[in-house]
PDB file of C-alpha atoms in Angstrom:
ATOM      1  CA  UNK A 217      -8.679  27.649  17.556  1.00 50.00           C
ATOM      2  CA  UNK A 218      -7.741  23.982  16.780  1.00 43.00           C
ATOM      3  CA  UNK A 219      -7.453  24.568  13.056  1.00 49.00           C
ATOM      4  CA  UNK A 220      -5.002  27.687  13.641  1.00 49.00           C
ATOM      5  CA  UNK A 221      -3.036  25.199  16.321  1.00 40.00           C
ATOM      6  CA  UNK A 222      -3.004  22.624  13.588  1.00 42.00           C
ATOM      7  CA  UNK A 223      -1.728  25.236  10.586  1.00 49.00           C
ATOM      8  CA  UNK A 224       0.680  26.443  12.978  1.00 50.00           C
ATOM      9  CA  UNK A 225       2.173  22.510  13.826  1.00 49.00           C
ATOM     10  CA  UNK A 226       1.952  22.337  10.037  1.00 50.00           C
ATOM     11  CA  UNK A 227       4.248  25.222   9.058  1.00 56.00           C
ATOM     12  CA  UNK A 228       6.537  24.403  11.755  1.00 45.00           C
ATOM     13  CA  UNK A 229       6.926  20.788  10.349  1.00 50.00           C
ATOM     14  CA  UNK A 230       6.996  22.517   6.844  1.00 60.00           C
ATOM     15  CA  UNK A 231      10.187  24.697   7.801  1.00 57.00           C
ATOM     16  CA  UNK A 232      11.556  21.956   9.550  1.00 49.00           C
ATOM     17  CA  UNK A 233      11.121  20.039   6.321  1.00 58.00           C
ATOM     18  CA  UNK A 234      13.341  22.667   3.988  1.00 62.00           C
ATOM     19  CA  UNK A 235      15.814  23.178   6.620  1.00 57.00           C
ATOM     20  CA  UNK A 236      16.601  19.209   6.392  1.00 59.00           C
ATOM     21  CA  UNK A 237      16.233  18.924   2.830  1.00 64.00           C
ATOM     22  CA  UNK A 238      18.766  21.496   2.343  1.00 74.00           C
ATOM     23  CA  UNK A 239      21.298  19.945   4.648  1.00 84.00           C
ATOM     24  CA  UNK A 240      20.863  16.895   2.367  1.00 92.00           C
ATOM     25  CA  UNK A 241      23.930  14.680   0.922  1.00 94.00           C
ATOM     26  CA  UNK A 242      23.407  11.616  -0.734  1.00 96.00           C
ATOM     27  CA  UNK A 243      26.341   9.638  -1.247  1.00 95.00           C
ATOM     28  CA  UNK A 244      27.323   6.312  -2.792  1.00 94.00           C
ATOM     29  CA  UNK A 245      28.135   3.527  -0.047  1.00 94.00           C
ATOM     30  CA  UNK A 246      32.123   2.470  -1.257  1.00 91.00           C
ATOM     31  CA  UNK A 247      34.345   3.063   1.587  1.00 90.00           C
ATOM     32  CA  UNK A 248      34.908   0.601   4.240  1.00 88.00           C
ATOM     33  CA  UNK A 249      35.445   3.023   6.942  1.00 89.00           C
ATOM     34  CA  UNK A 250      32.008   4.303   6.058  1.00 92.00           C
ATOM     35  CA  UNK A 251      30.032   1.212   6.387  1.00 90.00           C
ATOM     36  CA  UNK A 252      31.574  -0.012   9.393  1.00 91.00           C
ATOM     37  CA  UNK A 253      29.151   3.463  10.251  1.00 93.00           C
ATOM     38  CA  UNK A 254      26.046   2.027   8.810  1.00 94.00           C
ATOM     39  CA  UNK A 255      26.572  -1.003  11.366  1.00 92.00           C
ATOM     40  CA  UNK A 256      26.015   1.446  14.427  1.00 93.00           C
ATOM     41  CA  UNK A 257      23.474   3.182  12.388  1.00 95.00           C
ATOM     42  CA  UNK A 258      21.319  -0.040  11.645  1.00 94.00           C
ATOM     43  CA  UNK A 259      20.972  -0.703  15.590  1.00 93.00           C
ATOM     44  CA  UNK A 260      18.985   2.434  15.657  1.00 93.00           C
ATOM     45  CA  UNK A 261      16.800   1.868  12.380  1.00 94.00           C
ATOM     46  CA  UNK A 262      16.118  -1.966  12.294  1.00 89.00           C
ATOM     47  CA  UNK A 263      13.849  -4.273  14.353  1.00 81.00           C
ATOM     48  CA  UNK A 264      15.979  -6.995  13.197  1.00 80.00           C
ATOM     49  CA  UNK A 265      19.624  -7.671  14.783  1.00 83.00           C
ATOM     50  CA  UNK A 266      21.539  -8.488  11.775  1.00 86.00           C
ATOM     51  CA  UNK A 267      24.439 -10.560  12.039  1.00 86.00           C
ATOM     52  CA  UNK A 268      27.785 -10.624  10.818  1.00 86.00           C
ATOM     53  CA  UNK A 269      27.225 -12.785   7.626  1.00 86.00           C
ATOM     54  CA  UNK A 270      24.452 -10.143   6.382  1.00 85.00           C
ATOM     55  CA  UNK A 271      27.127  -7.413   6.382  1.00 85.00           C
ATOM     56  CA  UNK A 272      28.842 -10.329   4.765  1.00 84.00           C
ATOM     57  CA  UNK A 273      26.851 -10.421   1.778  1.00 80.00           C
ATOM     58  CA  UNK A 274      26.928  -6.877   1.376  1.00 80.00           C
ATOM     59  CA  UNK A 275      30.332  -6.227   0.471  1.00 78.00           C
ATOM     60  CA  UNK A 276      31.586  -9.708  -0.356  1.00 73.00           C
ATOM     61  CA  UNK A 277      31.475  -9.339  -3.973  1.00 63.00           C
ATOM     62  CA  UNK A 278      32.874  -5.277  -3.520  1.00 75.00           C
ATOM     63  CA  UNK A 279      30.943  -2.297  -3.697  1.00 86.00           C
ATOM     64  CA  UNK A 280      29.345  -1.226  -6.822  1.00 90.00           C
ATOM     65  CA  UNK A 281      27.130   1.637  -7.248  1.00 92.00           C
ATOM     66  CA  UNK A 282      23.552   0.875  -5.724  1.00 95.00           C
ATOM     67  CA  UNK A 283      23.749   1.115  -2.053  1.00 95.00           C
ATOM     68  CA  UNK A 284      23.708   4.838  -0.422  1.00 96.00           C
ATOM     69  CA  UNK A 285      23.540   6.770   2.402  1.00 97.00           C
ATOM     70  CA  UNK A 286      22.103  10.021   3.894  1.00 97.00           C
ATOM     71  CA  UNK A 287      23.813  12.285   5.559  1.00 96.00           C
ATOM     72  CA  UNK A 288      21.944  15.579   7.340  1.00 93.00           C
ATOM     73  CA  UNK A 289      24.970  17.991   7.610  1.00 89.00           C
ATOM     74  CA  UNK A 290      27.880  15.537   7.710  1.00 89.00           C
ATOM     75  CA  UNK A 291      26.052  13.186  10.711  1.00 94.00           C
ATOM     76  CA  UNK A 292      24.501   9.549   8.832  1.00 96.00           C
ATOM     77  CA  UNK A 293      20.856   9.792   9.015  1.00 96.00           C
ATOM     78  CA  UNK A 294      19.702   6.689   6.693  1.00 97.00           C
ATOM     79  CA  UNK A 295      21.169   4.150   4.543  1.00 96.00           C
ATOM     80  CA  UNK A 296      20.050   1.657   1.602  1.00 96.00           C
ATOM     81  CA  UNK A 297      22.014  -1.443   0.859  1.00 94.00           C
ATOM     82  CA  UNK A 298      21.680  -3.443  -1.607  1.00 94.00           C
ATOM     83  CA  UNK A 299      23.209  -6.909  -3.088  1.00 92.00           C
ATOM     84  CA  UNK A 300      23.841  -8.015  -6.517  1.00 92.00           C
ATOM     85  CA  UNK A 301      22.956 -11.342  -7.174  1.00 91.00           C
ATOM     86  CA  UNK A 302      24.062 -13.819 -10.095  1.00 89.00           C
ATOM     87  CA  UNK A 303      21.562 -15.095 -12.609  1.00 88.00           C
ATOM     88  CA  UNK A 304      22.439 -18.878 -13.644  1.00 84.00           C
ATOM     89  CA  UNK A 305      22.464 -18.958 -17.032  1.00 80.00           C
ATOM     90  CA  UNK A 306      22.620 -15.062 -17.721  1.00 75.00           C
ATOM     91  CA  UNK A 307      25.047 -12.363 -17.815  1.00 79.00           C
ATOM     92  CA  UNK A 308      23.003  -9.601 -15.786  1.00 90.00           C
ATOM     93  CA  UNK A 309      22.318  -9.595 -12.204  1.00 94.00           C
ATOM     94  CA  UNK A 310      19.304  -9.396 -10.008  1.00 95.00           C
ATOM     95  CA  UNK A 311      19.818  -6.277  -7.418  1.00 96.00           C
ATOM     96  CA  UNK A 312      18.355  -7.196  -3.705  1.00 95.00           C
ATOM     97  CA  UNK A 313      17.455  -4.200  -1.889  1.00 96.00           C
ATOM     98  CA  UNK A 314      18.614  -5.348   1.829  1.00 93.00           C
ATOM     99  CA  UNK A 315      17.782  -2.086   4.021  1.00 93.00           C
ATOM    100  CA  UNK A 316      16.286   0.635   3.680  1.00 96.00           C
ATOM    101  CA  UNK A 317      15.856   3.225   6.957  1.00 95.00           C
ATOM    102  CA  UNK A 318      16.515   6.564   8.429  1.00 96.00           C
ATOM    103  CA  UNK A 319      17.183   7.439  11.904  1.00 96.00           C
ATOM    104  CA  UNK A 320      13.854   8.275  14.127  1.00 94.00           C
ATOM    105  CA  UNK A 321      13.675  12.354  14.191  1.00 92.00           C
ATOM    106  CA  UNK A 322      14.514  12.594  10.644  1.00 93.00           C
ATOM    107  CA  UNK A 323      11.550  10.283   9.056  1.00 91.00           C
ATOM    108  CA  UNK A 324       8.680  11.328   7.486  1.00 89.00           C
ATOM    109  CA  UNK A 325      10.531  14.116   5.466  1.00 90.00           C
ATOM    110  CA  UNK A 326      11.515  12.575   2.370  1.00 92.00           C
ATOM    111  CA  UNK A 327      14.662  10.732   3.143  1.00 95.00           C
ATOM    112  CA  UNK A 328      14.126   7.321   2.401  1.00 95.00           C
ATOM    113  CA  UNK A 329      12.161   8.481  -0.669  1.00 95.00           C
ATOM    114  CA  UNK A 330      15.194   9.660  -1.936  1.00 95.00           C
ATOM    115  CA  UNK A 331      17.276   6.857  -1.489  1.00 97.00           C
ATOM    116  CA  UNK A 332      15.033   4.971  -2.982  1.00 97.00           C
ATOM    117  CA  UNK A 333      14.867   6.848  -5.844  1.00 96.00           C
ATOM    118  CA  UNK A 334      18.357   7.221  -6.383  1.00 96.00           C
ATOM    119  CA  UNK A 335      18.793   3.570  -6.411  1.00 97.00           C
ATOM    120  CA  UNK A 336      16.325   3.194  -9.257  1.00 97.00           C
ATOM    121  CA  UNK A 337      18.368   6.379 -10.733  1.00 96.00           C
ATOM    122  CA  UNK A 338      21.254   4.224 -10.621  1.00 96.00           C
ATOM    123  CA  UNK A 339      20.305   1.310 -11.893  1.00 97.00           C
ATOM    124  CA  UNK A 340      18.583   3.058 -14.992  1.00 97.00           C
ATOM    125  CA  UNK A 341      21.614   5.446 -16.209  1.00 96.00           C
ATOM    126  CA  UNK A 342      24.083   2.355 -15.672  1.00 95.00           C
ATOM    127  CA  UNK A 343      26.403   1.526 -18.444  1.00 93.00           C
ATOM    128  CA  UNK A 344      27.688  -1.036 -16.899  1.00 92.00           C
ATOM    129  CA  UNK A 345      25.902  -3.794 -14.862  1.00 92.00           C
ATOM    130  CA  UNK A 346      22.852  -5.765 -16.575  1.00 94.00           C
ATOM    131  CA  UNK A 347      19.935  -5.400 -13.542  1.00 95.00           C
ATOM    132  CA  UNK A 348      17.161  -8.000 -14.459  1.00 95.00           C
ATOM    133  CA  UNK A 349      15.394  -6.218 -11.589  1.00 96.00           C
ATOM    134  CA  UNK A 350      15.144  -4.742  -8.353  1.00 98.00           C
ATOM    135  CA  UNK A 351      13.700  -7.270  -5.889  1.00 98.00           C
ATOM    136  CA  UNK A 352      13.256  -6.934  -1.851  1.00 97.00           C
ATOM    137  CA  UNK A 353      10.973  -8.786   0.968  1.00 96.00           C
ATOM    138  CA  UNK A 354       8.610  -6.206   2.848  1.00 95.00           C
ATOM    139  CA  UNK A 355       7.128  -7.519   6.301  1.00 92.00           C
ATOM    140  CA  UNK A 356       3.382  -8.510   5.987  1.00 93.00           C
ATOM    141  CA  UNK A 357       0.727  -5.380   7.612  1.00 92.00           C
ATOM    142  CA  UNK A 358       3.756  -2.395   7.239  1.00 91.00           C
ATOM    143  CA  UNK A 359       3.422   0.988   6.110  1.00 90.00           C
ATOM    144  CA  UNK A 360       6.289   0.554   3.933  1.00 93.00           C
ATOM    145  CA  UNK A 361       4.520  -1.802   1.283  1.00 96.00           C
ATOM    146  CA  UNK A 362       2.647   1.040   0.400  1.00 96.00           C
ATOM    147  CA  UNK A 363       6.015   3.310   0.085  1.00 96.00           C
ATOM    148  CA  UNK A 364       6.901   0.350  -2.294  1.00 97.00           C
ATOM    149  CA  UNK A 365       3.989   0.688  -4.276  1.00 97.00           C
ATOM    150  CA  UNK A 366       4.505   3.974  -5.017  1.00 96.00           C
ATOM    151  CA  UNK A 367       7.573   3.043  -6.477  1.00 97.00           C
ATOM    152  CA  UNK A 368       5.897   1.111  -9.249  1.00 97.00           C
ATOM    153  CA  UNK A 369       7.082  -2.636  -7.075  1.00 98.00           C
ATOM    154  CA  UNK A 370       5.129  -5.242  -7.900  1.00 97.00           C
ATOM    155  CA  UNK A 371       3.781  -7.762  -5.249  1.00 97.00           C
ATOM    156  CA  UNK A 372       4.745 -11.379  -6.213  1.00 97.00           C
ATOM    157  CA  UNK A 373       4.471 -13.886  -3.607  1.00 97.00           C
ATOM    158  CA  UNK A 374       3.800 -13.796   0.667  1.00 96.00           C
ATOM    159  CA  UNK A 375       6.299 -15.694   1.837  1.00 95.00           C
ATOM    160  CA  UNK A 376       5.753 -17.546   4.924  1.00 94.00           C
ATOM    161  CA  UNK A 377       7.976 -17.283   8.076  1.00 91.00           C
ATOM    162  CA  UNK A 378      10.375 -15.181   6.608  1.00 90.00           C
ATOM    163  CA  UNK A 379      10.681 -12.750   9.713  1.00 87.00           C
ATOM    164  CA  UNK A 380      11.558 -15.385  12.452  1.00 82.00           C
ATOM    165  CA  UNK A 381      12.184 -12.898  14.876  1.00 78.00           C
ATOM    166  CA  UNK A 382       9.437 -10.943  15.105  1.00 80.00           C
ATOM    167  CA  UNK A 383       5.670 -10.886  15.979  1.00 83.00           C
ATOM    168  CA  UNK A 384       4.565 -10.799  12.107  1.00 86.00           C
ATOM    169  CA  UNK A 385       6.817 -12.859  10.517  1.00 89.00           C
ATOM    170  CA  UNK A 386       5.148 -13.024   6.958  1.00 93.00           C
ATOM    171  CA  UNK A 387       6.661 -10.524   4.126  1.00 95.00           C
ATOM    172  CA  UNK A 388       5.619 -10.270   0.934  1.00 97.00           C
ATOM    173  CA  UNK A 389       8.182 -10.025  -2.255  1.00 98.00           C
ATOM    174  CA  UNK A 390       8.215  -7.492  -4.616  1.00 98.00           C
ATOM    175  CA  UNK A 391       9.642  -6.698  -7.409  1.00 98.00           C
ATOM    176  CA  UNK A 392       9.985  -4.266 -10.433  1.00 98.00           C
ATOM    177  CA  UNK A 393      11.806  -3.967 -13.432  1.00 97.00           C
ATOM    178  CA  UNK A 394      14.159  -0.779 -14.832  1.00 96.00           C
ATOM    179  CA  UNK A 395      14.883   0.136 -18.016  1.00 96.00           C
ATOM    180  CA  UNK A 396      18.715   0.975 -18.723  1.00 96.00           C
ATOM    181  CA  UNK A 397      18.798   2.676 -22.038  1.00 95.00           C
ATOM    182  CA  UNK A 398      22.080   3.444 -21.492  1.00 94.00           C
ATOM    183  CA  UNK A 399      23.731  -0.493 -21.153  1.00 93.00           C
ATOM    184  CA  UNK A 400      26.725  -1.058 -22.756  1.00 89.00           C
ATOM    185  CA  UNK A 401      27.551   2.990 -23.596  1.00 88.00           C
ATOM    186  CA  UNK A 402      31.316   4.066 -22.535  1.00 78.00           C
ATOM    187  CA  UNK A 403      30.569   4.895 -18.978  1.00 63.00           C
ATOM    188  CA  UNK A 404      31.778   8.469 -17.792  1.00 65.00           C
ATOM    189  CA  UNK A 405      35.109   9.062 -16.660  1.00 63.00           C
ATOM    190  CA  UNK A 406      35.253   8.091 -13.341  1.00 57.00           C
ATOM    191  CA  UNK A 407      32.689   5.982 -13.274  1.00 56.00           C
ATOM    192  CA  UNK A 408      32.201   3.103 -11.425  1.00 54.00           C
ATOM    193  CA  UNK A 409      33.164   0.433 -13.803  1.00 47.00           C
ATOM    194  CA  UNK A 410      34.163  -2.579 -12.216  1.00 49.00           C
ATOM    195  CA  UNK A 411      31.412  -4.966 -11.807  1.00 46.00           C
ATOM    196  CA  UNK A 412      30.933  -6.751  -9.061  1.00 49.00           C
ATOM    197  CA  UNK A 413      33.120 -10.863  -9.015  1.00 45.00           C
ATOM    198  CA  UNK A 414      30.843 -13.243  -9.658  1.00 42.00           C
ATOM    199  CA  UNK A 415      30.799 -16.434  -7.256  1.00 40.00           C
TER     200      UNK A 415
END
């Protein structure tokens, strides 16, 4: 009885599963309108309250073509933003991933799997913008350094304190590196060419 109660839960979830991953969009973040939508959305998603100076940093230096969102049938579902930093002394830049979460009822299905991988997409078919690496802190004891790890990240340092808000306030940094065979190619028309002003 139990096993055919737990088969049944388990081709429920399954359908449930292709039904959302078929109402699937993944689209660039680059529209001002847009993020003032992943704002609301990060409420929902985050532990953390972020303030006004981390949306700041977000879109200070413009959009460029790393940071995404979900959509499930035209309603925002999850979002990954990310920050290109400057490199003293070189002409790339290091990408920050900054958030990366998907609204309650809709984890667990492959989402944020997907915008991860379509930043790493990204960042290897780029033409465009030299990424040193991808680079993100990941609080100390969470499921999601395992996610991480599964994405070929590399764990680099536990930094200290970094969570001041919360109960566990360690995180540890990882990082990875992506190839971009592609640098310096003509980009596509209508690509994203514009890189990012550098401060």
């Amino acid at each position: 009885m139990l096993r055919s109660l737990v088969g049944s839960e388990m081709c429920i979830r399954d359908r449930y599963q292709r039904r959302v991953r078929a109402g699937l969009t993944l689209k660039t973040l680059n529209d001002y309108r847009v993020f003032e939508k992943v704002k609301v959305l990060d409420k929902y998603v985050f532990p953390v309250k972020y303030t006004n100076k981390h949306y700041d940093n977000v879109v200070s230096s413009g959009f460029h073509p790393f940071s995404h969102v979900a959509y499930y049938n035209d309603a925002m579902v999850g979002v990954c933003t990310c920050r290109m930093e400057v490199v003293e002394g070189d002409e790339g830049f290091n990408l920050y991933v900054m958030t990366i979460g998907v609204l309650a009822p809709y984890r667990r299905l492959g989402i944020g799997a997907r915008l991860m991988q379509r930043v790493i997409d990204h960042v290897h078919k780029d033409t465009t913008h030299k990424i040193n690496k991808i680079f993100l802190h990941v609080q100390k004891g969470s499921a999601a350094f395992d996610f991480y790890m599964d994405f070929g990240f590399e764990q680099k340092a536990l930094v200290e304190n970094y969570y001041g808000d919360l109960e566990e306030k360690d995180a540890y940094l990882l990082e990875r590196v992506i190839s971009q065979p592609r640098l310096g190619e003509k980009p596509k028309e209508g690509a994203n060419t514009k890189p990012p002003a550098k401060k």
